[in-house]
Amino acid sequence: MAIVDPEPQRFLAEAVPFKACPAPAENPKTGAGRLKPEPHLVSPIAMLWITAALENGAIKYGPFNWRDTPIPTNTYVSAMKRHLDEYATGVDRASDSLVPHLAHIAAGCIILMDAEAKGTLIDDRFRIDGFEEVLREVQALKAGWVEARRAVAG
């Protein structure tokens, strides 16, 4: 079960300073538009590279192949981890496609979300009982360390 922030708007307001565009109050489209997703928040540069990663995959495996044939989650998790490991060790682009590793990771996430929505995702993730509890415990420990460090430095 995922940890869900009970106040996601508060998180977004803290994480991303948002400046609403002033618009005339009498414009009904403005009010209706604010209730819909805002794709302009996705970087067009990132979208170009993610599209390149998806196109590279489409050439190799066929476009939207995950919608036709069920896919195991861990196949994509492993691929994303390999790309993340290469990126974390200083390699910016995949040697086969020359597309940035971060774009391949994002493409993998998109494929998993789309397969899940389509019903073609085979959930073969490894469940680890107690993980979320340990995560919260480690976070609490870290908060204590940070507070102690502030007290010493202050």
CSV table of C-alpha atoms in Angstrom, one decimal:
chain,number,residue,atom,x,y,z
A,1,MET,CA,0.0,0.0,0.0
A,2,ALA,CA,1.4,3.4,-1.0
A,3,ILE,CA,1.9,6.2,1.5
A,4,VAL,CA,-0.6,8.9,0.5
A,5,ASP,CA,-0.2,12.5,1.6
A,6,PRO,CA,-3.6,13.6,3.1
A,7,GLU,CA,-2.9,17.1,1.9
A,8,PRO,CA,-1.4,16.8,-1.7
A,9,GLN,CA,-2.2,20.5,-2.5
A,10,ARG,CA,-0.1,21.6,0.5
A,11,PHE,CA,2.8,19.4,-0.7
A,12,LEU,CA,2.6,20.9,-4.2
A,13,ALA,CA,2.4,24.4,-2.9
A,14,GLU,CA,5.6,23.9,-0.8
A,15,ALA,CA,7.4,21.9,-3.5
A,16,VAL,CA,6.6,24.0,-6.6
A,17,PRO,CA,6.0,27.7,-6.2
A,18,PHE,CA,2.9,28.3,-8.4
A,19,LYS,CA,2.0,31.6,-9.9
A,20,ALA,CA,-1.5,31.6,-11.2
A,21,CYS,CA,-2.1,33.6,-14.3
A,22,PRO,CA,-4.5,36.4,-13.7
A,23,ALA,CA,-7.6,36.0,-15.8
A,24,PRO,CA,-10.9,37.8,-16.0
A,25,ALA,CA,-13.3,36.5,-13.4
A,26,GLU,CA,-16.2,36.5,-16.0
A,27,ASN,CA,-14.4,34.1,-18.3
A,28,PRO,CA,-16.1,30.6,-17.7
A,29,LYS,CA,-13.4,28.7,-19.5
A,30,THR,CA,-10.8,29.9,-17.0
A,31,GLY,CA,-12.6,28.4,-14.0
A,32,ALA,CA,-13.4,25.2,-15.8
A,33,GLY,CA,-9.8,24.9,-17.0
A,34,ARG,CA,-8.3,25.2,-13.5
A,35,LEU,CA,-10.1,21.9,-12.6
A,36,LYS,CA,-8.4,20.0,-15.5
A,37,PRO,CA,-4.8,18.6,-15.8
A,38,GLU,CA,-2.2,21.2,-16.8
A,39,PRO,CA,0.1,19.5,-19.3
A,40,HIS,CA,2.0,22.8,-19.8
A,41,LEU,CA,3.7,21.9,-16.5
A,42,VAL,CA,5.6,19.1,-18.2
A,43,SER,CA,8.9,20.3,-19.7
A,44,PRO,CA,8.8,20.3,-23.5
A,45,ILE,CA,12.5,19.4,-23.5
A,46,ALA,CA,11.9,16.4,-21.3
A,47,MET,CA,8.9,15.4,-23.5
A,48,LEU,CA,11.2,15.5,-26.6
A,49,TRP,CA,13.7,13.1,-25.0
A,50,ILE,CA,11.0,10.8,-23.6
A,51,THR,CA,9.4,10.7,-27.0
A,52,ALA,CA,12.8,9.7,-28.5
A,53,ALA,CA,13.1,6.9,-25.9
A,54,LEU,CA,9.6,5.7,-26.7
A,55,GLU,CA,10.3,5.9,-30.5
A,56,ASN,CA,13.5,3.9,-30.0
A,57,GLY,CA,11.5,1.2,-28.2
A,58,ALA,CA,8.8,1.3,-30.8
A,59,ILE,CA,11.4,0.6,-33.5
A,60,LYS,CA,12.8,-2.3,-31.6
A,61,TYR,CA,9.6,-3.8,-30.1
A,62,GLY,CA,6.7,-2.2,-31.9
A,63,PRO,CA,4.6,0.8,-30.8
A,64,PHE,CA,2.4,0.3,-27.7
A,65,ASN,CA,3.4,-3.4,-27.6
A,66,TRP,CA,2.6,-3.4,-23.9
A,67,ARG,CA,-1.1,-2.8,-24.8
A,68,ASP,CA,-1.2,-5.9,-27.0
A,69,THR,CA,0.8,-8.4,-24.8
A,70,PRO,CA,0.9,-8.4,-21.0
A,71,ILE,CA,4.2,-7.2,-19.5
A,72,PRO,CA,5.8,-8.1,-16.2
A,73,THR,CA,6.5,-5.1,-13.9
A,74,ASN,CA,9.9,-6.3,-13.0
A,75,THR,CA,11.2,-6.4,-16.6
A,76,TYR,CA,10.7,-2.6,-16.7
A,77,VAL,CA,11.7,-1.9,-13.1
A,78,SER,CA,15.0,-3.7,-13.9
A,79,ALA,CA,15.5,-1.8,-17.1
A,80,MET,CA,14.8,1.5,-15.2
A,81,LYS,CA,17.3,0.5,-12.4
A,82,ARG,CA,20.0,-0.2,-15.0
A,83,HIS,CA,19.5,3.2,-16.6
A,84,LEU,CA,19.5,4.8,-13.2
A,85,ASP,CA,22.7,3.1,-12.2
A,86,GLU,CA,24.4,4.2,-15.4
A,87,TYR,CA,23.2,7.8,-14.8
A,88,ALA,CA,24.2,7.7,-11.2
A,89,THR,CA,27.7,6.6,-12.1
A,90,GLY,CA,28.2,9.5,-14.6
A,91,VAL,CA,26.9,8.0,-17.9
A,92,ASP,CA,24.5,10.5,-19.4
A,93,ARG,CA,23.2,8.6,-22.5
A,94,ALA,CA,22.4,5.0,-23.4
A,95,SER,CA,25.2,3.6,-25.6
A,96,ASP,CA,22.7,1.9,-28.0
A,97,SER,CA,20.2,4.7,-28.6
A,98,LEU,CA,22.2,7.8,-27.5
A,99,VAL,CA,19.1,8.9,-25.7
A,100,PRO,CA,19.6,10.2,-22.1
A,101,HIS,CA,19.2,7.5,-19.4
A,102,LEU,CA,16.7,9.8,-17.6
A,103,ALA,CA,14.4,9.7,-20.7
A,104,HIS,CA,14.5,5.9,-20.8
A,105,ILE,CA,13.6,5.8,-17.1
A,106,ALA,CA,10.6,8.2,-17.7
A,107,ALA,CA,9.6,6.1,-20.7
A,108,GLY,CA,9.6,3.0,-18.6
A,109,CYS,CA,7.4,4.7,-16.0
A,110,ILE,CA,5.0,5.8,-18.8
A,111,ILE,CA,4.8,2.3,-20.1
A,112,LEU,CA,4.1,0.8,-16.7
A,113,MET,CA,1.3,3.4,-16.0
A,114,ASP,CA,-0.2,2.8,-19.4
A,115,ALA,CA,-0.1,-1.0,-19.1
A,116,GLU,CA,-1.6,-0.8,-15.6
A,117,ALA,CA,-4.5,1.4,-17.0
A,118,LYS,CA,-5.0,-0.9,-19.9
A,119,GLY,CA,-5.0,-4.0,-17.7
A,120,THR,CA,-1.9,-5.6,-19.3
A,121,LEU,CA,0.5,-5.2,-16.4
A,122,ILE,CA,1.6,-8.4,-14.7
A,123,ASP,CA,2.3,-7.4,-11.1
A,124,ASP,CA,5.3,-9.5,-10.2
A,125,ARG,CA,6.8,-7.0,-7.8
A,126,PHE,CA,8.5,-8.4,-4.7
A,127,ARG,CA,6.4,-7.6,-1.7
A,128,ILE,CA,8.4,-6.9,1.5
A,129,ASP,CA,6.2,-6.8,4.6
A,130,GLY,CA,7.2,-4.0,6.9
A,131,PHE,CA,9.0,-1.9,4.4
A,132,GLU,CA,6.8,1.2,4.9
A,133,GLU,CA,7.2,1.0,8.7
A,134,VAL,CA,11.0,0.8,8.4
A,135,LEU,CA,11.0,3.7,6.0
A,136,ARG,CA,9.0,5.8,8.5
A,137,GLU,CA,11.4,4.8,11.3
A,138,VAL,CA,14.5,5.7,9.3
A,139,GLN,CA,12.9,9.0,8.3
A,140,ALA,CA,12.2,9.8,12.0
A,141,LEU,CA,15.8,8.9,12.9
A,142,LYS,CA,17.1,11.2,10.2
A,143,ALA,CA,14.8,14.0,11.4
A,144,GLY,CA,16.3,13.6,14.8
A,145,TRP,CA,19.9,13.7,13.4
A,146,VAL,CA,19.1,16.8,11.5
A,147,GLU,CA,17.5,18.5,14.5
A,148,ALA,CA,20.5,17.5,16.7
A,149,ARG,CA,22.9,18.9,14.1
A,150,ARG,CA,21.0,22.2,14.0
A,151,ALA,CA,21.1,22.4,17.8
A,152,VAL,CA,24.9,21.9,17.7
A,153,ALA,CA,25.4,24.4,14.8
A,154,GLY,CA,23.0,27.0,16.2
